[in-house]
Coordinates of C-alpha atoms and ligand atoms in Angstrom, one line a residue:
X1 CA 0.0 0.0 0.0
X2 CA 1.1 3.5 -1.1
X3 CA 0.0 6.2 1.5
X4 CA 0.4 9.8 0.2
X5 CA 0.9 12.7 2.8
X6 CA -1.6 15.2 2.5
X7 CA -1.7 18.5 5.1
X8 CA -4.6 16.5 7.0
X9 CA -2.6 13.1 7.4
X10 CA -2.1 10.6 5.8
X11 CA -4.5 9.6 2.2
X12 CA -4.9 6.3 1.2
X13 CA -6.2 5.8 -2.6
X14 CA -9.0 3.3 -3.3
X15 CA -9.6 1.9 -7.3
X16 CA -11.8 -0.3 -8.8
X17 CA -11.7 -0.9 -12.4
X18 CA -13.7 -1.8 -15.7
X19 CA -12.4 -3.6 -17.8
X20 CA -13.6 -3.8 -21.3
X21 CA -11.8 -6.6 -23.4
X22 CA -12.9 -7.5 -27.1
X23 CA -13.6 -10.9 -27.3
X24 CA -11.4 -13.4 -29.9
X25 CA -14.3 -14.3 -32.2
X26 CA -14.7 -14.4 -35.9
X27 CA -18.2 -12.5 -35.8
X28 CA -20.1 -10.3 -33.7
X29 CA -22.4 -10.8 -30.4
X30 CA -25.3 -10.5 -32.6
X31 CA -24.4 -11.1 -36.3
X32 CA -22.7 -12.7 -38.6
X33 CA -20.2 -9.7 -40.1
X34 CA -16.4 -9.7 -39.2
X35 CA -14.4 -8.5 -36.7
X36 CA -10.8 -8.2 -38.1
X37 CA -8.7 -5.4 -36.9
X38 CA -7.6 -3.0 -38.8
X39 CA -10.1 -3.1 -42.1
X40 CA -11.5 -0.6 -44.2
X41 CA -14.2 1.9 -42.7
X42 CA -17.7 0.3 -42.5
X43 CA -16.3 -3.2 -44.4
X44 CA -17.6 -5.3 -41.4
X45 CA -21.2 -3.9 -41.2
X46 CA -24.3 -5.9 -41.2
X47 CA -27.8 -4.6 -41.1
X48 CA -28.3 -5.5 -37.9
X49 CA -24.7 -3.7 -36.7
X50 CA -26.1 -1.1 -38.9
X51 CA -29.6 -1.2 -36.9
X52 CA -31.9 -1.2 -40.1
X53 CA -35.5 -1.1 -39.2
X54 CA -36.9 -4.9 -38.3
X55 CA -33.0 -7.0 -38.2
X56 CA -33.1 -8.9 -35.3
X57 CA -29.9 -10.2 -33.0
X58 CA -29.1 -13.9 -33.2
X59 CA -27.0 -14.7 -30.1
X60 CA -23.1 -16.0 -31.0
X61 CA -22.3 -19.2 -29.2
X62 CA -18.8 -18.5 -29.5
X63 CA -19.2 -15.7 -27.9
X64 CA -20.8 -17.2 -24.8
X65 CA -18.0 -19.7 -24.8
X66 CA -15.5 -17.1 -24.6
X67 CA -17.2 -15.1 -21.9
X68 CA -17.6 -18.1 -19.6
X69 CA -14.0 -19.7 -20.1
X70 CA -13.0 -16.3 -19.0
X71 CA -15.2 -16.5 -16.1
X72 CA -13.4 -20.0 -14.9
X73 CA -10.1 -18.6 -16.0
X74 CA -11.2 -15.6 -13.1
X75 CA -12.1 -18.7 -10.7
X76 CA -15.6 -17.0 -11.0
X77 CA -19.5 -18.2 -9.9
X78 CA -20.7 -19.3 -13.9
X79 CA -24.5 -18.2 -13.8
X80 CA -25.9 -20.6 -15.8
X81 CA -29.2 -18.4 -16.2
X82 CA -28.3 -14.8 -17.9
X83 CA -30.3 -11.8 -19.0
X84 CA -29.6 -9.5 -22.0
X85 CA -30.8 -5.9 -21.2
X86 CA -31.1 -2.4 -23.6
X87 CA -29.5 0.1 -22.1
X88 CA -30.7 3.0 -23.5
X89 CA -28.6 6.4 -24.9
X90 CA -28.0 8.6 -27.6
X91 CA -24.5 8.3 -29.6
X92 CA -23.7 9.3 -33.1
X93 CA -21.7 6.1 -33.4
X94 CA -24.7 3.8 -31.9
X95 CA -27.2 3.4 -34.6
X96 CA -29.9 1.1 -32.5
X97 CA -30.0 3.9 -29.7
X98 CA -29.0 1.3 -27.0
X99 CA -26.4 -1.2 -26.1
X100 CA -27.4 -4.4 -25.5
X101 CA -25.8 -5.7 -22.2
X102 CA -25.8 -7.2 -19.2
X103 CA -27.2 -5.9 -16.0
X104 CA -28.7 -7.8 -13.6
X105 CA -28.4 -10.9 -14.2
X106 CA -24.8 -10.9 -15.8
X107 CA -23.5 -14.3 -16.8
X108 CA -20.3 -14.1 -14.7
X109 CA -20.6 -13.3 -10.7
X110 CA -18.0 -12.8 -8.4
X111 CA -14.0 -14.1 -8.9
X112 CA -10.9 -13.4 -7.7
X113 CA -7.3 -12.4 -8.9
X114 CA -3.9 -12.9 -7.7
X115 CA -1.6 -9.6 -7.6
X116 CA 2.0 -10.3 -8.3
X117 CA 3.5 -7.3 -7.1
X118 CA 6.8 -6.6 -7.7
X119 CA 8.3 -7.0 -4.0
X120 CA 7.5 -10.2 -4.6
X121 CA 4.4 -10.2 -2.6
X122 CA 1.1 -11.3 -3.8
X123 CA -2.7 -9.7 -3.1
X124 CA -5.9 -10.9 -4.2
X125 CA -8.5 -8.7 -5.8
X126 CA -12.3 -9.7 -5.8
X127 CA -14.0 -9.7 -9.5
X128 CA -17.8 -8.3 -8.9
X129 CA -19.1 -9.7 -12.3
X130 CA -18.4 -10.1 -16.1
X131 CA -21.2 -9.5 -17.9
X132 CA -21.4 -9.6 -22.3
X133 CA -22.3 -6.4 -23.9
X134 CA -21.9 -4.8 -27.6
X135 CA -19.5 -2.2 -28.5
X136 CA -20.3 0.7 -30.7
X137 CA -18.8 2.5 -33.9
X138 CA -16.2 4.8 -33.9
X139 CA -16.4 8.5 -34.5
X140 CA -13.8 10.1 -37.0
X141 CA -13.3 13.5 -36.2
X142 CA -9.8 14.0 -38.4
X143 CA -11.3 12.8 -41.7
X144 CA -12.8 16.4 -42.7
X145 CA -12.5 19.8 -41.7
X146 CA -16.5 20.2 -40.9
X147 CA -18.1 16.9 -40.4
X148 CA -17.6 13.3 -38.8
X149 CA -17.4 10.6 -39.8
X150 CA -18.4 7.1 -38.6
X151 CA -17.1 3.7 -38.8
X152 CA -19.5 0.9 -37.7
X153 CA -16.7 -1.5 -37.9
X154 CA -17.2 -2.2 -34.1
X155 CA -20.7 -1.7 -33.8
X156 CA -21.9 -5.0 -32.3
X157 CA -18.2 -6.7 -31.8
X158 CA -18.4 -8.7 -28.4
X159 CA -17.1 -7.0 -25.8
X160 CA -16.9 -8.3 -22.1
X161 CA -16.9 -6.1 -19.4
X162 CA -14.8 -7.4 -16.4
X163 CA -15.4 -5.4 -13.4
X164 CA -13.5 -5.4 -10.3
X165 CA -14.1 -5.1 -6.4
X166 CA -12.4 -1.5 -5.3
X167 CA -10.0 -3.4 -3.8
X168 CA -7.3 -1.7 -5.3
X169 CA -4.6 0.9 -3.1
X170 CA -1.8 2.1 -5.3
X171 CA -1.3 2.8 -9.1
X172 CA 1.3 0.1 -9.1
X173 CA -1.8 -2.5 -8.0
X174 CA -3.5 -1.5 -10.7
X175 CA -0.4 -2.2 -13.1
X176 CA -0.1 -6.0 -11.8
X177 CA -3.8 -6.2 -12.1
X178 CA -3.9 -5.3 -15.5
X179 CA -0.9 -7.4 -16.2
X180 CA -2.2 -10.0 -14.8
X181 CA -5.8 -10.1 -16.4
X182 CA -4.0 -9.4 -19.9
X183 CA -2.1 -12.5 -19.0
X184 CA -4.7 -15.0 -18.0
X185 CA -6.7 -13.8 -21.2
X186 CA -4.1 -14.1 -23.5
X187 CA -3.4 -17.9 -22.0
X188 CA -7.0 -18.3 -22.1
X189 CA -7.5 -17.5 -25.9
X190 CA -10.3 -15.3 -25.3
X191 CA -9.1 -11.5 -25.7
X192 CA -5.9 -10.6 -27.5
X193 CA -5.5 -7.6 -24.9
X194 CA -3.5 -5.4 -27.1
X195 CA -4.7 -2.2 -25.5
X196 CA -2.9 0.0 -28.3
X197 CA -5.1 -2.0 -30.5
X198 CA -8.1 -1.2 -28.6
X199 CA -8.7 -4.6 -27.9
X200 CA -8.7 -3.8 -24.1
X201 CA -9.8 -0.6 -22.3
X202 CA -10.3 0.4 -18.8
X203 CA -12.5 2.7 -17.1
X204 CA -10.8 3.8 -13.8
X205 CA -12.9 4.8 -10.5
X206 CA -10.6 5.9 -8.0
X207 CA -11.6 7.9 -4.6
X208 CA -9.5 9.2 -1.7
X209 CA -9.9 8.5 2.1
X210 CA -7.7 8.6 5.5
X211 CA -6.9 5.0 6.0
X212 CA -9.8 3.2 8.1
X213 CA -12.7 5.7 7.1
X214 CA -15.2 4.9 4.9
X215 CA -15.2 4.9 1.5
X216 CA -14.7 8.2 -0.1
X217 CA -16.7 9.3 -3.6
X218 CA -15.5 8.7 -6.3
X219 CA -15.1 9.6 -10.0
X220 CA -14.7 7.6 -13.2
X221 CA -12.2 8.3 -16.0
X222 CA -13.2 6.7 -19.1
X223 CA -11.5 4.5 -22.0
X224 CA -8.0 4.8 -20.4
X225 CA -5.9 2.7 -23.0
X226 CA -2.7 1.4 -21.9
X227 CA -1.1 0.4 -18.8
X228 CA 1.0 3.7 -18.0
X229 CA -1.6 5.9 -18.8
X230 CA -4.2 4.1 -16.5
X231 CA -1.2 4.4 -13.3
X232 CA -0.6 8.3 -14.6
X233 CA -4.5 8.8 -14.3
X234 CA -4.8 7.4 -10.9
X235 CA -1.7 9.1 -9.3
X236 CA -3.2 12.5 -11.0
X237 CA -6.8 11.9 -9.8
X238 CA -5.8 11.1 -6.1
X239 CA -4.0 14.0 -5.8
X240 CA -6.2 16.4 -7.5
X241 CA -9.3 15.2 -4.7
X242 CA -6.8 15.5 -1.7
X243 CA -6.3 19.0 -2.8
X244 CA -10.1 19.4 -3.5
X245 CA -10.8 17.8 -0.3
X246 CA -8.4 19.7 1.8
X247 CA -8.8 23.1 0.5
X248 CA -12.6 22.4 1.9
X249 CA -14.2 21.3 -1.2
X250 CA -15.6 17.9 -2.2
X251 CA -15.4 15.3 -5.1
X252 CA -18.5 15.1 -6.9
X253 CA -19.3 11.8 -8.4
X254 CA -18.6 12.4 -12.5
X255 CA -17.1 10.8 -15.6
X256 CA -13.6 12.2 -16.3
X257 CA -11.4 11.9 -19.2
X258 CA -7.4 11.5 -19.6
X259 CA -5.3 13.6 -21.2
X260 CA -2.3 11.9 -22.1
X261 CA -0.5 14.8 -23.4
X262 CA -0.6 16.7 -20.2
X263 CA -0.9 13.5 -18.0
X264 CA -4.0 14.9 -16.5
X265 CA -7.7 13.9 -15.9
X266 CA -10.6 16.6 -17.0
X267 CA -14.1 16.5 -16.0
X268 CA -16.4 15.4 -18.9
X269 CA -20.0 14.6 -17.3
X270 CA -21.4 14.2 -14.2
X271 CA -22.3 10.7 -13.2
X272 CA -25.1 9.0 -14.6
X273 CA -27.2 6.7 -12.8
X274 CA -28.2 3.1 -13.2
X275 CA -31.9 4.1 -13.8
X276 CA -31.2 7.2 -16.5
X277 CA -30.4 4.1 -18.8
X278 CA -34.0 2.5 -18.5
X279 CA -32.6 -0.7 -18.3
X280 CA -34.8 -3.7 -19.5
X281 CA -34.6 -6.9 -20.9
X282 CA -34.3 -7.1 -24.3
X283 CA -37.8 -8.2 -26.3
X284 CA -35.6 -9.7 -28.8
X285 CA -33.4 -12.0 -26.9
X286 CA -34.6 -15.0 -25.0
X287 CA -32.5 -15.3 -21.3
X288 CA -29.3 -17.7 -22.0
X289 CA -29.7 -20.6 -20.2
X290 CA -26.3 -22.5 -20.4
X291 CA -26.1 -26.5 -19.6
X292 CA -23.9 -27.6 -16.7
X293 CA -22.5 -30.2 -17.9
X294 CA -21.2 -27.9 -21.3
X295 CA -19.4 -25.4 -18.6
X296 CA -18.2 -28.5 -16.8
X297 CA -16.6 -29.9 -19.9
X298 CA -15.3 -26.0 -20.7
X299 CA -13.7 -26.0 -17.1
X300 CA -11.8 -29.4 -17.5
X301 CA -10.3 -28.2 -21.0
X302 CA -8.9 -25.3 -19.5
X303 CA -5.3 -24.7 -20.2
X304 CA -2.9 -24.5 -17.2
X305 CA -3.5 -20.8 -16.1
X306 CA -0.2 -18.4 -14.6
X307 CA -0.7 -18.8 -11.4
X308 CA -0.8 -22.7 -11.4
X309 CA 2.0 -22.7 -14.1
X310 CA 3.8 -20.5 -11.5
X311 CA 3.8 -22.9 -8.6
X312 CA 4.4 -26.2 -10.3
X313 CA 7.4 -23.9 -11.9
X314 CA 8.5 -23.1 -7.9
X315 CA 7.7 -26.3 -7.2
X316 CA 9.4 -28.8 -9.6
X317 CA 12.4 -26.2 -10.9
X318 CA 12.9 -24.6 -7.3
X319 CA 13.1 -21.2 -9.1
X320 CA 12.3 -18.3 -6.9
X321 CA 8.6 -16.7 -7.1
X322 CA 10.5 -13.7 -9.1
X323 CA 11.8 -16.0 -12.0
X324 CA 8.9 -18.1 -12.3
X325 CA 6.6 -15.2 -12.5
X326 CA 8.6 -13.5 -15.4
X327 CA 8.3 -16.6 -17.4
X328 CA 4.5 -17.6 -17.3
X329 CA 3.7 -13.9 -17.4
X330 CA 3.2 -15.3 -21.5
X331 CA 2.3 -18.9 -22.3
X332 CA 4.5 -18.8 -25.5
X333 CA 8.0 -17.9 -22.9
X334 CA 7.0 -20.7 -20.7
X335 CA 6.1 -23.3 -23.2
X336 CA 9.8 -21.7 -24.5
X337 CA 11.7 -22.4 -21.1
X338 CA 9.9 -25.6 -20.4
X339 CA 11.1 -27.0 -23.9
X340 CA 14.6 -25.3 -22.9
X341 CA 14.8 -27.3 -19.6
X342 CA 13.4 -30.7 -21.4
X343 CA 16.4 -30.6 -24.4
X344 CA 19.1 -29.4 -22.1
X345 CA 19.9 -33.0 -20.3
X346 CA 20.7 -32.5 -16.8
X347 CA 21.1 -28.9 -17.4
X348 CA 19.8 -27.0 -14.1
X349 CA 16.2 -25.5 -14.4
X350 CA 17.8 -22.0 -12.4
X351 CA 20.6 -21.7 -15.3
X352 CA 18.2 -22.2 -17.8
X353 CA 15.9 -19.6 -16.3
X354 CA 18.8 -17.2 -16.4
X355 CA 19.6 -18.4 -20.1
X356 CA 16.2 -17.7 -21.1
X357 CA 15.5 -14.2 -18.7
X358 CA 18.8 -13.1 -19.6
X359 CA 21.2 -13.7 -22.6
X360 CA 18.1 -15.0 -24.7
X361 CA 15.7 -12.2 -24.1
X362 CA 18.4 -9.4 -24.0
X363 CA 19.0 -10.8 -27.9
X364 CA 14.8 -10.7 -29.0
X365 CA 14.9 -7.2 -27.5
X366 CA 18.1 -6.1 -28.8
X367 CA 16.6 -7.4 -32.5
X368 CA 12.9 -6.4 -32.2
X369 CA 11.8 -10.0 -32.8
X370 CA 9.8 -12.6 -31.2
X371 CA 10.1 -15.9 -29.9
X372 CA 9.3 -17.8 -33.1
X373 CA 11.9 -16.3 -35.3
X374 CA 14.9 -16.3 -32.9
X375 CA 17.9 -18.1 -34.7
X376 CA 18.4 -20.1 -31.0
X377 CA 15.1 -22.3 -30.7
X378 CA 14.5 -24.5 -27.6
X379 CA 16.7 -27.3 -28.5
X380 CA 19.5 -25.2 -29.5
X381 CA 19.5 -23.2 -26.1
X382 CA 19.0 -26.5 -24.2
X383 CA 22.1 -28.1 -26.2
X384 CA 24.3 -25.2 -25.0
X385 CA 23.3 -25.6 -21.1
X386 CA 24.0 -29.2 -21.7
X387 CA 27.6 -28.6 -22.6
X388 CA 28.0 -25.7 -19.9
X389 CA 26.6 -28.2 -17.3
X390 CA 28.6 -31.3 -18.7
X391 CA 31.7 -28.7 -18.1
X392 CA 32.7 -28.5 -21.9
X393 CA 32.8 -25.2 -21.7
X394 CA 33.4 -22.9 -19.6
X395 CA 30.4 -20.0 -18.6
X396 CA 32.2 -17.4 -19.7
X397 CA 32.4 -19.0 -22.8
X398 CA 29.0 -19.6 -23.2
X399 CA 28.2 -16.7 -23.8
X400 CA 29.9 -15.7 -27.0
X401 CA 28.7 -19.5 -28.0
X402 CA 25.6 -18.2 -27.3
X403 CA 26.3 -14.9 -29.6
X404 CA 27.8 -16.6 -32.2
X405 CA 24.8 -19.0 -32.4
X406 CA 22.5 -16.5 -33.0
X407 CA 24.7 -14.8 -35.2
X408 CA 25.0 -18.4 -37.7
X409 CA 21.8 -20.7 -36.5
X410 CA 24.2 -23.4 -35.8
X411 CA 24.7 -25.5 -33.0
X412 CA 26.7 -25.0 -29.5
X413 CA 28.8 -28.2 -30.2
X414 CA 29.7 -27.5 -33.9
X415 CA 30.3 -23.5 -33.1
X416 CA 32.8 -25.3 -29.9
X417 CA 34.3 -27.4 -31.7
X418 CA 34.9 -25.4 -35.2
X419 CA 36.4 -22.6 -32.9
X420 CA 38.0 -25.2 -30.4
X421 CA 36.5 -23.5 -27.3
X422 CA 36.4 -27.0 -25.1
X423 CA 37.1 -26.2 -21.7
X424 CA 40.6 -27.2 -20.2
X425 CA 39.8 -29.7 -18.0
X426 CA 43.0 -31.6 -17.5
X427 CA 45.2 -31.3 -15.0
X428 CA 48.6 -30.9 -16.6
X429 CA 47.5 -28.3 -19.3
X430 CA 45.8 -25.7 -16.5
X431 CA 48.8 -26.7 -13.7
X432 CA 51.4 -25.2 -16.7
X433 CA 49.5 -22.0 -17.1
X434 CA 48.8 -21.8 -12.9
X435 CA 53.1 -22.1 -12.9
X436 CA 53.8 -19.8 -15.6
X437 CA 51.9 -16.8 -14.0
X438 CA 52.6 -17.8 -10.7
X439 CA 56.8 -17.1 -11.9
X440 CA 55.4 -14.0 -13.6
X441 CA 53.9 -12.1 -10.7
X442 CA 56.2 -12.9 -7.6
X443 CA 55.0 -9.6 -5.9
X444 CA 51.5 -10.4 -6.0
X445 CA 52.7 -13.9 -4.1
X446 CA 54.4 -12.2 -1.6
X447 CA 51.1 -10.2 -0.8
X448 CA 49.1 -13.5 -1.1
X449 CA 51.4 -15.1 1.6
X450 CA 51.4 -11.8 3.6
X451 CA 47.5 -12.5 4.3
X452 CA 46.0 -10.4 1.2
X453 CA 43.4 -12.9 0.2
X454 CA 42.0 -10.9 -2.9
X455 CA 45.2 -11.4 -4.9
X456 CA 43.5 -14.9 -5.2
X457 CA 40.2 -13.9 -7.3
X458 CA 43.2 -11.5 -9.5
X459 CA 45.6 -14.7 -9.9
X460 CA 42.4 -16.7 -10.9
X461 CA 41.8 -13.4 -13.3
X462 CA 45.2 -14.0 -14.8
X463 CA 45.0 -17.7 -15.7
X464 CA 41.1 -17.2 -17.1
X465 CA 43.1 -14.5 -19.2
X466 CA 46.3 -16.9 -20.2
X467 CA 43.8 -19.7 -21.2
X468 CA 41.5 -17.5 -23.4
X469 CA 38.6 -18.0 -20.9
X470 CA 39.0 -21.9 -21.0
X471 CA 40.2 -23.3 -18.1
X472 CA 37.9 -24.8 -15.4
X473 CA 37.5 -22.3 -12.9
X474 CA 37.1 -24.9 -10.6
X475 CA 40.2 -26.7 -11.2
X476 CA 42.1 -23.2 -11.3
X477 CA 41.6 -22.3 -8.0
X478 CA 41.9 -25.5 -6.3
X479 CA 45.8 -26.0 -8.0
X480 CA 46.0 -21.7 -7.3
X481 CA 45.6 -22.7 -3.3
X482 CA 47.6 -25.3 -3.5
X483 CA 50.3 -24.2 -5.3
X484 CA 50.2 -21.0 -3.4
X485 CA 50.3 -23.1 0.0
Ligands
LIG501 P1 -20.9 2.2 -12.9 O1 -21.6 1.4 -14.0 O2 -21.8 3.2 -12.2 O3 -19.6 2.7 -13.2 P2 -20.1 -0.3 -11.9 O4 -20.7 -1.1 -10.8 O5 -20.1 -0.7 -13.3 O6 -20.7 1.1 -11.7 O7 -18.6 0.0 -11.5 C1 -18.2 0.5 -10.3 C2 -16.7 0.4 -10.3 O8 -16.3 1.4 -9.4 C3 -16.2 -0.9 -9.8 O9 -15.0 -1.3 -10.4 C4 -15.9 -0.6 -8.3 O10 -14.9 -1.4 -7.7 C5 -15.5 0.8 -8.3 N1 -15.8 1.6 -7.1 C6 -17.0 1.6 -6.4 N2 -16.9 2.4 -5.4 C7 -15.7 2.9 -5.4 C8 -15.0 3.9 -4.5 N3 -15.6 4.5 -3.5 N4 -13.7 4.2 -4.8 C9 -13.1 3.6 -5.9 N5 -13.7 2.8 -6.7 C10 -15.0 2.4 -6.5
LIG502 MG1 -19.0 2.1 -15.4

């Protein structure tokens, strides 16, 4: 938790958020037309997205599906009875006049997600529902000096709006959460949560209070679209009421909007209510009643989720909660390790954690490129631990195998032996070099025998040097203290 000091005390910050994520489906909630990203203007519309007089919505299954393997994947009550409502407002960009969504009988109920925060520590933070709604077209205000324009494109695509318990108390909470939701979805299959894409938005409520009063009121900025804008919005809007609070004034409940220019929040409405939406269920749309036995079979073909990935990773690996949780933050780096560990025979799951977090992920950044075109694949990676565990080579040799492997695609063994880099592992060989730089620095064995233990780690230094990085460290320093007495 993240107190701020005010001139009354101590302020704690309290968030909840909405989260709306486009669902993974080839059409929309209610109709058949597409839902690729990226198309031409108003390519993707059908009558009923375009809300021509008499269409009528036919419910997606897929879309169900998706909304309901969510709702296991957020260890959520599945409601197996659900309830489509209209709710009813004017939008240039909403041709029907309403949104068809959830209300009160959403099809998701309460969950729960785990927080890894970046002490280390984790938090849980209750889900309140998930409930299926449509989203609406885009307006175009760039296209023309004097008019709008509008692209139904999105009108109608499935949208599921995850909303969470204000259980929230820092900026940084709210990072991990998103993190973690975009994770879980991704793993899931069911939103791609690119949120420069659109594909995920949040709508952030955030109040002030001193810590153990009640809740404080709060206010609502809108269609926040990435994850540093979202922390910049809180950490804006907490301080702004504190001020507005302490110089005597109070928050009013309203609908804000970011500016992420200025890294601000600006009133845009005040709040609506619940009932100025005249809510009710739509004529159109029978209640979906889902089968228990479908979500039972849903549930049982659920992937392994991050947080169970991350404990059978501490568990069977002994990596610490740190590692573990960098590697299943994506299913695609810890199907990558896991096929690293599994090729690299007897190599140490830990040094193949460091491979993977380290020299392998330092060289995707470094190129812009992702897992599936990196010239070291799984095997390859494994193949080189195998060799550094086996003692071929040396560790500090390993690394420019690893660089010139991703420089040719080849193979650690062929790239050691075409450039001879085995590791000196016999004793005569490394007991001449120890010798030869043990005559060549008799000061820095006088110091050594006068009780200056560094010159150890320096003589060690020297040898490494003499042997081009390929002596066994191991064997160097134990023939070092020996020779040295
Ligand atoms: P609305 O549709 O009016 O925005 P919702 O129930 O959809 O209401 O969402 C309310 C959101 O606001 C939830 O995420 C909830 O956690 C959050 N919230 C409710 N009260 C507070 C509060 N006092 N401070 C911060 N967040 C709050
Ligand atoms: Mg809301």
């Amino acid at each position: 938790m993240s107190l701020i000091q005010g001139e009354t005390g101590e302020w704690e910050m309290v968030i909840g958020l909405e989260v709306h994520a486009q669902v993974i489906a080839e059409s929309k909630l209610f109709s058949g037309a597409a839902t690729a990203f990226g198309a031409e203007p108003n390519t993707q519309v059908s009558l009923v997205d375009a809300a021509m007089p008499g269409m009528l919505p036919v419910l997606n299954e897929k879309s169900v599906e998706q909304a309901v393997k969510t709702g296991l994947g957020l260890n959520a009550q599945i409601n197996l009875s659900s309830v489509f409502e209209r709710k009813n407002y004017f939008y240039p960009d909403l041709p029907q006049g309403y949104q068809i969504s959830q209300y009160l009988q959403p099809i998701v109920g309460e969950g729960v997600v785990t927080l890894d925060l970046p002490d280390g520590s984790a938090k849980e933070v209750g889900i309140e529902r998930l409930h299926l709604e449509q989203d609406a077209g885009k307006s175009l205000h760039d296209q023309h000096p004097s008019q709008t324009y509008i692209d139904l494109n999105r009108s109608g695509v499935t949208l599921m709006e995850i909303v969470s318990k204000p259980d929230m108390r820092s900026a940084e909470e709210v990072g991990a959460y998103l993190e973690k939701l975009r994770s879980i979805l991704r793993y899931l299959g069911t939103c791609t949560s690119n949120m420069e894409e659109g594909s995920m938005r949040c709508d952030v409520n955030v109040s002030v209070r001193h810590p153990g009063e009640a809740l404080g009121t709060r206010t609502e900025t809108k269609n926040v679209n990435s994850i540093r804008f979202a922390k910049q919005a809180i950490e804006h809007e907490a301080k702004r009421q504190i001020a507005l609070i302490e110089g005597g004034g109070a928050v009013v409940q309203e609908t804000r909007l970011f500016d992420p220019n200025k890294g601000v929040t600006r009133a845009m409405r005040s709040k609506e209510e619940a009932h100025d939406y005249r809510y009710f269920p739509d004529p159109d749309l029978l209640p979906v009643v889902l089968d228990a036995d479908w979500v039972a079979a849903l549930k049982r073909d659920l992937p392994e989720l991050p947080d169970a990935k991350k404990a059978r990773f501490i568990a069977d690996f002994g990596l610490n909660a740190y590692d573990a949780g960098v590697l299943v933050a994506e299913r695609e780096i810890a199907e990558f390790f896991e096929a690293v560990v599994a090729s690299g025979k007897g190599c140490d799951p830990k040094q193949a954690a460091n491979w993977v977090t380290g020299a392998f992920f330092g060289a995707l950044n470094r190129d812009g490129i992702e897992i599936a075109a990196a010239p070291v694949n799984a095997a390859k990676l494994g193949g080189l631990l195998e060799l550094l565990d086996a003692g071929t080579i040396s560790g500090r040799i390993a690394k420019d195998v690893f660089d010139a492997m991703w420089d040719s695609g080849k193979d650690a063994a062929a790239i050691v032996e075409e450039k001879g880099l085995k590791q000196i592992s016999d004793t005569g060989a490394i007991e001449a070099i120890v010798d030869q730089v043990i005559a060549d620095n008799p000061g820095q064995v006088e110091q050594f025998k006068s009780g200056n233990e560094k010159v150890l780690g320096w003589f060690v230094g020297q040898i490494m040097k003499a042997s081009q990085g390929k002596a066994n460290p191991g064997m160097v320093n134990q023939l070092l203290r020996k020779k040295l007495g």
